[in-house]
XYZ file of C-alpha atoms in Angstrom:
717
model
C 39.831 77.292 87.869
C 42.325 77.782 90.748
C 42.541 74.002 91.284
C 43.246 73.336 87.596
C 45.959 75.996 87.575
C 47.579 74.428 90.651
C 47.737 70.977 89.052
C 49.184 72.390 85.842
C 51.808 74.341 87.763
C 52.723 71.255 89.768
C 53.235 69.293 86.542
C 55.949 71.712 85.340
C 59.368 70.152 85.911
C 61.490 72.164 88.334
C 64.670 72.323 86.197
C 63.089 72.218 82.753
C 65.140 75.250 81.647
C 68.405 73.303 81.905
C 68.732 71.669 78.500
C 71.472 69.794 76.682
C 71.133 69.387 72.908
C 72.349 66.008 71.648
C 73.063 65.251 68.008
C 74.120 62.175 66.107
C 77.885 61.642 66.172
C 79.629 63.204 63.162
C 82.456 60.650 63.323
C 83.231 57.313 64.886
C 84.111 57.398 68.605
C 86.778 55.260 70.253
C 86.352 54.711 73.994
C 89.894 55.507 75.183
C 89.663 58.575 77.435
C 91.094 60.793 74.683
C 88.683 63.423 73.365
C 90.229 63.816 69.899
C 87.286 62.774 67.676
C 85.442 65.231 65.437
C 82.177 64.080 67.019
C 83.259 65.515 70.385
C 84.374 68.800 68.830
C 80.921 69.159 67.268
C 78.916 68.153 70.374
C 77.304 70.647 72.750
C 78.588 70.902 76.333
C 76.893 70.876 79.719
C 79.003 72.929 82.112
C 78.605 75.565 84.833
C 77.752 72.982 87.478
C 76.001 74.092 90.663
C 77.338 73.356 94.132
C 75.181 71.082 96.343
C 77.579 70.788 99.284
C 78.855 72.497 101.318
C 76.433 75.226 100.118
C 73.745 75.133 97.420
C 73.625 78.853 96.645
C 76.420 79.259 94.081
C 78.178 77.707 91.121
C 80.654 74.899 91.798
C 84.315 75.815 92.239
C 85.458 72.534 90.658
C 85.068 72.655 86.874
C 83.309 69.842 84.981
C 81.963 69.649 81.467
C 79.970 66.908 79.771
C 79.229 66.032 76.151
C 76.851 63.407 74.757
C 76.339 61.919 71.302
C 74.852 58.804 69.735
C 74.879 56.564 66.688
C 72.531 53.760 65.646
C 73.697 51.379 68.389
C 75.265 53.376 71.237
C 74.809 56.354 73.504
C 78.172 58.100 74.103
C 79.329 60.120 77.086
C 82.433 62.280 77.534
C 83.212 63.922 80.869
C 86.179 66.170 81.644
C 86.698 66.434 85.410
C 89.228 69.149 86.240
C 91.180 68.806 89.475
C 89.781 70.892 92.301
C 93.030 70.948 94.275
C 96.606 69.677 93.902
C 97.405 66.111 94.791
C 96.344 62.622 93.759
C 92.722 61.596 93.318
C 90.975 59.742 96.155
C 89.294 56.378 95.623
C 88.628 53.208 97.591
C 89.652 50.745 94.900
C 88.695 49.566 91.422
C 85.733 47.677 92.898
C 82.526 48.005 90.894
C 79.602 50.000 92.364
C 81.794 51.891 94.808
C 80.588 53.979 97.741
C 79.660 57.430 96.433
C 80.927 59.368 99.459
C 84.342 57.638 99.567
C 85.468 58.278 95.985
C 86.227 61.091 93.571
C 83.587 60.246 91.001
C 81.203 61.316 88.270
C 77.659 59.932 87.864
C 75.034 60.196 85.129
C 71.355 60.046 86.153
C 69.070 59.245 83.229
C 65.256 59.303 83.124
C 64.320 58.060 79.629
C 60.573 58.606 80.197
C 61.051 61.999 81.861
C 58.580 60.880 84.543
C 60.966 61.825 87.409
C 60.429 58.442 89.058
C 62.423 55.631 87.372
C 65.628 55.524 85.397
C 69.244 54.386 85.118
C 72.558 55.579 86.492
C 76.063 55.080 85.097
C 79.386 56.445 86.247
C 82.976 55.877 87.311
C 85.447 56.888 89.974
C 88.717 58.624 89.161
C 90.544 55.274 88.892
C 88.075 53.820 86.374
C 85.846 51.612 88.558
C 82.386 51.385 87.020
C 79.064 52.235 88.678
C 75.674 51.214 87.273
C 72.257 50.837 88.814
C 68.508 51.077 88.478
C 66.762 54.177 89.798
C 63.369 54.033 91.513
C 61.143 56.045 93.869
C 62.415 59.279 92.354
C 66.003 59.098 93.569
C 66.926 55.745 95.113
C 69.489 53.513 93.384
C 69.754 49.712 93.289
C 73.417 48.973 92.556
C 72.865 45.196 92.364
C 71.734 45.627 88.744
C 74.490 44.861 86.232
C 74.485 45.201 82.447
C 76.612 45.595 79.310
C 78.430 48.871 78.670
C 82.012 50.058 78.189
C 84.032 52.845 79.791
C 87.591 54.133 80.185
C 89.061 56.674 82.611
C 92.325 58.398 81.698
C 94.224 60.609 84.131
C 96.052 63.811 83.154
C 98.060 66.268 85.311
C 95.147 68.715 85.595
C 92.099 66.490 85.057
C 90.639 63.028 84.596
C 88.496 62.117 81.600
C 85.684 59.578 81.715
C 84.455 58.233 78.369
C 81.683 55.643 77.999
C 79.450 53.947 75.463
C 76.069 52.562 76.564
C 74.259 50.302 74.073
C 70.624 51.184 73.454
C 69.908 47.510 74.126
C 71.142 47.973 77.703
C 68.568 50.596 78.705
C 64.778 50.790 78.388
C 63.049 53.747 76.716
C 59.935 54.518 74.739
C 60.205 55.003 70.999
C 59.359 58.488 69.804
C 60.171 60.389 73.016
C 62.755 63.077 72.186
C 63.112 64.595 75.670
C 64.711 62.601 78.470
C 65.352 63.671 82.039
C 69.083 63.988 82.685
C 71.468 65.180 85.359
C 75.161 64.835 86.093
C 76.712 64.633 89.550
C 80.318 65.128 90.668
C 81.932 64.324 94.014
C 85.374 65.826 94.646
C 86.820 64.688 97.971
C 89.904 66.924 97.968
C 87.698 70.032 98.061
C 84.759 68.205 99.790
C 82.523 69.634 97.080
C 79.478 67.860 95.647
C 77.953 69.409 92.537
C 75.438 68.826 89.766
C 74.643 70.289 86.361
C 70.972 71.028 87.102
C 70.780 72.458 90.656
C 69.651 70.176 93.491
C 68.829 71.480 97.005
C 71.327 70.141 99.522
C 68.697 68.307 101.584
C 68.209 65.907 98.657
C 70.655 63.474 97.002
C 72.102 64.484 93.642
C 70.239 61.457 92.234
C 66.847 63.171 92.803
C 64.985 62.808 89.513
C 62.647 65.655 90.492
C 65.564 68.001 89.693
C 66.771 66.609 86.372
C 67.332 68.846 83.418
C 66.367 67.831 79.882
C 68.314 65.950 77.221
C 66.963 67.060 73.834
C 67.486 64.697 70.903
C 67.852 66.104 67.397
C 65.468 63.357 66.230
C 63.697 60.358 67.751
C 66.090 57.892 69.452
C 67.130 54.961 67.241
C 65.183 51.738 67.312
C 67.494 49.273 69.094
C 66.268 46.539 66.749
C 65.907 42.924 67.854
C 67.030 42.895 71.454
C 67.530 39.346 72.684
C 70.229 38.367 75.134
C 71.098 34.806 76.100
C 73.096 34.379 79.323
C 74.083 30.743 79.798
C 76.253 29.447 82.608
C 78.135 26.254 83.322
C 79.201 25.302 86.811
C 81.356 22.749 88.516
C 81.937 22.335 92.197
C 82.466 20.195 95.235
C 80.981 20.413 98.721
C 81.276 18.376 101.883
C 79.001 18.496 104.954
C 81.131 17.279 107.863
C 78.366 17.934 110.411
C 76.006 15.491 108.752
C 78.785 13.043 107.919
C 77.506 12.852 104.352
C 79.810 11.878 101.475
C 81.449 14.476 99.263
C 79.083 15.854 96.620
C 80.225 16.866 93.156
C 78.286 19.562 91.314
C 77.928 19.660 87.552
C 75.283 22.093 86.451
C 74.173 24.420 83.695
C 71.393 26.917 83.227
C 70.186 29.766 81.070
C 68.803 33.267 81.466
C 67.274 35.130 78.546
C 66.286 38.773 78.167
C 63.857 39.555 75.348
C 62.789 43.117 74.604
C 59.091 42.967 73.712
C 59.302 46.720 73.063
C 62.099 49.188 73.757
C 60.585 49.737 77.219
C 59.033 46.343 78.068
C 61.254 43.355 78.796
C 60.658 39.609 79.175
C 63.109 37.765 81.435
C 63.275 33.967 81.357
C 65.335 31.643 83.541
C 65.870 27.884 83.554
C 67.705 26.215 86.444
C 69.248 29.444 87.761
C 72.214 29.394 90.127
C 73.253 32.218 92.446
C 76.402 30.767 94.001
C 78.488 33.815 93.019
C 76.299 36.201 95.038
C 77.959 37.776 98.074
C 77.390 36.004 101.379
C 75.135 37.912 103.793
C 76.921 39.942 106.439
C 76.368 38.287 109.793
C 74.934 40.202 112.737
C 74.458 39.536 116.421
C 70.708 38.949 116.711
C 69.222 40.249 119.961
C 65.862 41.082 118.394
C 62.527 39.379 118.978
C 61.754 39.270 115.276
C 63.208 37.944 112.019
C 66.088 39.906 110.510
C 66.006 41.341 106.978
C 68.705 40.628 104.366
C 68.483 42.329 100.947
C 67.989 40.609 97.597
C 71.196 40.309 95.550
C 70.174 37.902 92.778
C 70.314 39.492 89.338
C 67.140 37.907 87.925
C 64.896 39.638 90.484
C 66.366 43.134 90.161
C 65.311 44.875 86.928
C 62.048 46.739 87.631
C 62.028 44.852 90.927
C 60.996 48.002 92.820
C 57.457 47.618 91.479
C 57.160 44.341 93.413
C 59.489 44.718 96.385
C 58.889 48.369 97.362
C 55.171 47.861 97.840
C 54.553 48.628 101.511
C 57.197 49.531 104.103
C 60.481 48.085 105.344
C 58.659 45.985 107.985
C 55.445 45.477 106.018
C 56.410 43.974 102.648
C 53.764 41.717 101.074
C 56.401 40.520 98.582
C 60.032 39.661 99.396
C 61.783 37.827 96.557
C 64.226 36.051 98.878
C 61.335 33.799 99.936
C 61.641 32.194 96.487
C 64.339 29.632 95.849
C 66.299 29.683 99.104
C 64.534 26.681 100.657
C 64.079 24.790 97.388
C 65.699 25.021 93.933
C 64.087 27.192 91.243
C 63.355 25.107 88.160
C 62.244 27.910 85.863
C 60.708 31.346 85.893
C 59.523 34.225 83.735
C 58.999 37.908 84.294
C 57.473 40.585 82.054
C 58.198 44.096 83.314
C 58.617 47.661 82.195
C 56.759 50.658 80.874
C 53.636 50.398 78.732
C 53.781 54.137 78.122
C 54.731 57.273 80.040
C 51.969 56.724 82.613
C 51.619 52.945 82.975
C 54.058 50.316 84.339
C 53.453 46.573 84.331
C 55.143 43.705 86.140
C 54.144 40.014 85.973
C 56.301 37.195 87.372
C 55.917 33.433 87.672
C 58.423 31.123 89.369
C 58.352 27.348 89.860
C 60.368 25.612 92.581
C 61.008 21.907 93.048
C 60.130 19.523 95.829
C 62.509 19.107 98.775
C 62.377 15.595 100.178
C 64.648 16.381 103.162
C 62.148 18.892 104.597
C 59.009 17.489 102.896
C 58.588 20.881 101.272
C 56.252 20.464 98.266
C 56.855 21.944 94.835
C 55.508 25.481 94.807
C 54.429 28.047 92.254
C 54.750 31.783 92.830
C 52.825 34.311 90.760
C 53.137 38.070 91.261
C 51.408 40.797 89.225
C 51.861 44.557 89.646
C 50.255 47.457 87.789
C 51.134 51.108 88.365
C 49.524 54.306 87.043
C 51.232 57.680 87.196
C 49.086 60.537 88.489
C 49.813 64.260 88.759
C 53.479 65.164 88.226
C 55.341 62.392 90.103
C 52.821 60.381 92.137
C 51.350 56.982 91.266
C 48.697 54.443 92.175
C 49.690 50.779 92.255
C 48.075 47.362 92.630
C 49.773 44.114 93.630
C 48.573 40.507 93.500
C 50.603 37.621 94.979
C 49.767 33.926 94.837
C 51.792 31.131 96.427
C 50.488 27.655 95.622
C 51.719 24.262 96.836
C 51.518 21.779 93.957
C 49.788 18.412 94.528
C 49.852 18.907 98.276
C 47.219 18.036 100.873
C 48.014 18.989 104.507
C 45.507 16.385 105.720
C 47.705 13.590 104.361
C 50.958 14.666 106.019
C 52.761 11.863 107.841
C 53.117 12.208 111.645
C 56.244 14.149 112.545
C 56.546 15.850 109.144
C 56.197 19.646 108.940
C 52.865 21.006 107.713
C 52.729 23.632 104.956
C 49.798 25.681 103.684
C 48.121 24.832 100.392
C 48.087 28.463 99.318
C 48.601 32.018 100.470
C 47.414 35.041 98.509
C 47.730 38.761 98.932
C 46.046 41.655 97.196
C 46.990 45.255 97.814
C 46.626 48.822 96.577
C 48.768 51.825 97.407
C 49.062 55.497 96.558
C 52.569 56.976 96.439
C 52.774 60.743 96.844
C 55.738 62.719 95.505
C 55.357 66.455 94.945
C 56.993 68.142 91.973
C 59.685 69.733 94.172
C 60.084 66.580 96.334
C 59.237 68.512 99.523
C 56.175 66.329 100.178
C 56.348 62.544 99.982
C 54.128 59.848 101.396
C 52.215 56.636 100.938
C 48.857 55.075 101.767
C 48.193 51.350 101.319
C 45.760 48.572 102.109
C 46.471 44.810 102.003
C 44.284 41.727 102.259
C 45.568 38.163 102.662
C 43.768 34.931 101.821
C 44.771 31.712 103.618
C 42.964 28.406 104.311
C 40.757 28.608 107.400
C 41.259 32.357 107.989
C 38.581 34.880 107.113
C 38.873 37.720 109.645
C 41.552 40.042 111.018
C 43.552 39.400 107.831
C 43.815 43.016 106.698
C 46.643 45.512 106.893
C 46.673 49.213 106.141
C 49.283 51.916 106.638
C 50.207 55.433 105.652
C 52.879 58.067 106.041
C 53.448 61.706 105.148
C 56.868 63.393 105.073
C 57.762 67.069 104.657
C 61.410 67.888 103.869
C 62.739 71.436 103.530
C 66.233 72.864 103.899
C 65.917 73.059 107.678
C 63.014 70.822 108.649
C 62.063 67.209 108.129
C 58.752 66.263 109.730
C 57.039 62.917 109.270
C 54.219 60.716 110.453
C 53.659 57.001 109.884
C 51.007 54.613 111.124
C 50.378 50.902 110.505
C 47.682 48.396 111.318
C 48.381 44.678 110.760
C 45.687 42.156 111.705
C 46.653 39.156 113.798
C 45.607 36.774 110.988
C 47.303 38.716 108.190
C 49.784 36.375 106.471
C 52.306 37.185 103.754
C 54.226 33.952 103.219
C 56.069 35.471 100.261
C 56.653 38.728 102.125
C 58.600 40.193 104.989
C 56.182 40.936 107.835
C 58.042 40.026 111.043
C 55.191 41.135 113.324
C 51.388 40.857 113.141
C 48.482 41.864 115.355
C 49.534 45.440 116.101
C 48.847 49.131 115.575
C 51.893 51.400 115.235
C 52.335 55.177 115.341
C 55.724 56.749 114.530
C 56.080 60.544 114.346
C 59.511 62.113 113.728
C 60.925 65.650 113.507
C 64.389 66.918 112.530
C 65.726 70.485 112.611
C 69.003 71.292 110.839
C 71.203 74.368 111.204
C 73.720 75.379 108.510
C 76.526 77.630 109.776
C 77.796 80.078 107.161
C 81.394 79.484 108.212
C 83.458 77.246 110.408
C 84.227 73.535 110.382
C 80.630 72.358 110.814
C 78.548 71.900 107.688
C 75.279 71.154 109.489
C 73.985 70.115 112.889
C 70.679 69.682 114.641
C 68.358 67.565 116.782
C 66.029 64.752 115.757
C 63.150 63.437 117.866
C 61.468 60.123 117.018
C 58.749 58.211 118.806
C 57.683 54.648 117.984
C 54.558 53.280 119.661
C 52.933 49.827 119.368
C 49.444 48.845 120.530
C 47.274 45.755 120.262
C 44.195 45.883 118.037
C 42.296 46.805 121.231
C 44.653 49.797 121.726
C 46.492 48.336 124.710
C 50.066 49.649 124.755
C 52.764 46.999 124.201
C 55.899 48.887 123.081
C 57.166 52.409 122.851
C 60.537 54.045 122.297
C 61.329 57.753 122.481
C 64.707 58.786 121.060
C 66.462 62.145 120.943
C 69.452 62.372 118.597
C 71.808 65.254 117.882
C 73.713 64.959 114.624
C 76.742 66.865 113.361
C 78.283 66.837 109.886
C 81.650 68.522 109.281
C 82.700 70.066 105.993
C 85.322 67.329 105.724
C 82.362 64.850 105.717
C 83.095 63.244 109.107
C 79.951 62.793 111.222
C 78.989 62.443 114.888
C 75.646 61.446 116.380
C 74.885 61.343 120.103
C 71.570 60.031 121.342
C 69.477 58.949 124.291
C 66.352 56.807 124.388
C 63.778 55.383 126.732
C 62.153 52.023 125.961
C 59.123 50.103 127.229
C 58.172 46.574 126.068
C 55.419 44.210 127.110
C 56.189 40.789 125.696
C 53.269 39.153 123.913
C 54.967 35.768 123.762
C 57.920 34.078 125.504
C 61.299 35.493 124.463
C 64.880 34.400 125.085
C 66.901 37.651 125.457
C 70.069 35.860 124.299
C 68.428 34.073 121.332
C 70.268 30.906 122.327
C 67.341 28.756 123.452
C 68.638 28.891 127.016
C 65.418 30.060 128.684
C 62.604 32.494 127.990
C 61.028 35.473 129.662
C 57.323 34.995 130.305
C 54.670 36.319 127.962
C 53.009 39.573 129.137
C 55.978 40.444 131.366
C 56.841 44.158 131.282
C 60.300 45.668 130.791
C 61.611 49.229 130.607
C 65.048 50.859 130.419
C 67.044 53.892 129.289
C 69.972 53.932 126.866
C 72.600 56.430 125.697
C 74.844 56.074 122.674
C 77.166 57.733 120.174
C 78.305 57.049 116.597
C 81.289 58.600 114.810
C 82.481 58.163 111.206
C 85.826 59.625 110.142
C 86.376 61.759 107.057
C 86.540 59.670 103.842
C 89.521 61.531 102.342
C 92.080 59.764 104.534
C 93.725 56.530 103.471
C 93.048 55.323 107.032
C 89.337 55.516 107.877
C 87.401 54.365 110.896
C 83.936 54.269 112.424
C 83.094 53.878 116.115
C 79.778 53.223 117.799
C 78.805 52.558 121.412
C 75.666 52.242 123.522
C 75.060 51.596 127.201
C 71.879 51.152 129.174
C 69.295 48.779 130.473
C 67.927 45.580 129.000
C 65.227 42.993 129.635
C 64.549 41.730 133.175
C 66.327 44.693 134.744
C 69.582 43.737 133.063
C 72.299 45.877 131.506
C 73.584 45.971 127.930
C 76.806 47.430 126.580
C 77.534 47.369 122.851
C 80.665 48.610 121.085
C 81.258 48.474 117.339
C 84.280 49.543 115.370
C 85.469 49.410 111.787
C 88.978 50.235 110.658
C 89.893 50.520 106.998
C 93.054 51.224 105.031
C 93.466 51.468 101.285
C 96.483 51.204 99.037
C 94.655 53.024 96.295
C 93.468 51.962 93.904
C 94.383 48.289 94.198
C 93.886 47.085 97.771
C 91.319 47.906 100.433
C 91.536 46.282 103.887
C 88.815 46.531 106.518
C 88.479 45.134 110.018
C 85.122 45.234 111.783
C 84.322 44.121 115.315
C 81.174 44.127 117.415
C 80.975 43.274 121.107
C 77.832 42.858 123.207
C 77.991 42.463 126.989
C 74.666 41.406 128.534
C 74.316 41.264 132.307
C 71.087 39.486 133.257
C 69.680 37.688 136.297
C 69.760 33.908 136.484
C 69.456 31.624 134.565
C 71.129 33.782 131.874
C 73.810 35.494 133.947
C 76.590 37.533 132.326
C 77.267 36.903 128.637
C 79.591 38.452 126.075
C 79.341 38.004 122.296
C 82.014 38.926 119.762
C 81.346 39.338 116.055
C 84.574 39.902 114.133
C 85.008 40.281 110.378
C 88.260 41.140 108.598
C 87.895 41.719 104.852
C 90.271 42.380 101.964
C 89.392 43.584 98.460
C 92.072 43.312 95.799
C 91.266 44.946 92.460
C 94.081 44.217 90.054
C 92.192 46.010 87.258
C 88.586 47.136 86.862
C 87.835 43.696 85.407
C 89.789 41.491 87.823
C 88.666 41.267 91.459
C 89.430 39.220 94.541
C 87.463 39.440 97.785
C 88.204 37.506 100.944
C 86.660 37.809 104.369
C 86.221 35.949 107.642
C 83.208 36.243 109.950
C 83.479 34.962 113.510
C 80.092 34.919 115.277
C 80.415 33.953 118.942
C 76.644 33.956 119.472
C 76.115 31.382 116.696
C 79.356 29.516 117.464
C 80.388 29.776 113.832
C 83.346 31.010 111.825
C 82.752 31.585 108.132
C 85.472 31.996 105.491
C 84.502 33.232 102.044
C 86.716 34.055 99.075
C 85.596 35.077 95.609
C 87.661 35.610 92.483
C 85.935 37.335 89.555
C 87.291 37.933 86.070
C 85.089 40.041 83.804
C 86.603 38.817 80.568
C 84.130 40.815 78.488
C 81.244 43.182 79.405
C 78.742 41.374 81.704
C 80.494 38.014 81.136
C 82.349 36.568 84.113
C 84.408 33.730 85.490
C 83.837 33.144 89.229
C 85.784 30.947 91.625
C 84.081 30.871 95.036
C 85.364 29.075 98.133
C 83.422 28.931 101.411
C 84.197 27.269 104.726
C 82.280 27.090 108.004
C 83.960 26.102 111.260
C 82.969 25.402 114.817
C 85.531 27.620 116.603
C 85.849 25.630 119.838
C 87.058 22.969 119.326
C 88.299 23.962 115.874
C 86.195 21.766 113.630
C 85.117 21.973 109.977
C 81.302 22.029 109.643
C 81.019 22.285 105.851
C 83.128 23.330 102.906
C 82.425 24.159 99.262
C 84.303 25.171 96.111
C 82.473 26.393 92.991
C 83.741 27.402 89.556
C 81.183 29.199 87.407
C 81.433 30.616 83.884
C 78.817 33.113 82.647
C 78.614 34.397 79.074
C 76.377 37.230 77.848
C 75.429 36.840 74.180
C 73.438 39.471 72.282
C 71.515 38.176 69.274
């Protein structure tokens, strides 16, 4: 009986008593930032926000009130944000999906299934820049997602008003559910106050779905009706590879994406000949690591409900990583069915077909991924994942001498349990993975687990991993195999009741690697002391000790100059500090430095800086620089690497953007220039003009150059 009572108590939502009644609009609503419609006079208000920072024990000092309404096609939102202090608002720019901490802003967090795990977020900063994203894992946000909705921000002497309309066809929800999870968050930089309607403990982000209140509909939400979107594009461009001496190539291309709502919560995505040329170029880094670097997915097709595929596992143990698809060979077509079957079940099935690449002899390949997730208890779930990569009409035995050899297939099957307590204090994961590859039948398993406890003052965690030496995830991100890893961590925070400091405290982490025979190969012990001021500037100082036994030859410069011998042993100590200035200033900066030992008894000094200035809200200028000085014995000697990247963002309006940046990477002997002009001529429909250039800095020489013009149109049927 006691066990049953415990489970029932855990299922009760923490902030269930915070409720906002929403009724159908009693008049038409014009999205103009003027709250003069009868519908808004008749709507209920959510007010009396709670402070999250600097303290979470009182009501907010900055006043905010929110109203919501709906009609047969749209969900409407009205937010009145009163000024917390005299003076102009503070924003970065009109750039979409702004940084939360650097802008006066308001955000809506919406959980249409009230499962406290997945949802949507919409919002704006005080200048009118839009924010939208997908929510997953109970409080994380993927801002790469982009969809159709309309908003206006209007500024007044004592307040700024945010008004928005969100089509029901934009979001996913289950018919018949009249209670949605909802919360509203406000960030006011002038007073350095962060607040929310339903209270959220300050150790958690305001996006935590475990702490949503309830949006109560006066009747069942409207049926969105036929929900089919066609998103065609046409593209023209020119590119020239000077390195290869190849002739100029002209691009003339077209493709189509389609989004078909099978139900109001289950969506079918189709793509034919997709193109992702408008996606931001990856930020370059100086690579001094032994393993492959990770760069996040930015392509729109892979994002909606993508967490069900891509969050399986851990950051360095991902059986599925969508960037493996379509970057080495063109995608011909693909389909994905994803979403909620009901409140407890989620489904995701994806199939992608790539073409053959004659230049690299890469065969045509088919990728199939299937994920099924079942909610258990209040916020936890059990998931299964199946991945199949198949080379079409390919036989490795018939490869010509000198050509690269690819595998005929690689498959992965996995199961995981994700723990999330009702109050979010306990989180964790346990998973097991099995790969299937030709000629391998042992040591091809992986399993891992972690448990994290987070309270106001303490954060204590444990993680372990085992990855067999024959485990292969060719469609995943697993930079290292054949190891056992243990990683405990503990953080203690102190919250002064007065003074300039908001919080401070130590953190101790230990990362330990062993072979499958439990022979030690790596370990790092780090002690960090962090400080956060009430003005939101931060300082971290740290010290670490590192030991590494190389299991294979490694070039410490990653230049192919020479390699340290396998099984050689290396150890060193390092100290470092990181400082980020307060975001309220027009001039912001961040500084980071480390000094200590390196491989082969060498020394390493690293300094990183970023300087930013904004002419709000139209122009934001940033200059970043990274310098590494490596002093090593012969044959490497003393080496210095600069990585420099000035960037400018010009936002003429919240629908007209220009971004330009230069990246000079001394380690890779490359200078990259990238400019992108974007005109959002209607919601989710864009014109892009993208220009890229790569140079060999010394002597100044053009390596390759490209110009692309792309027109995208979003049509709802």
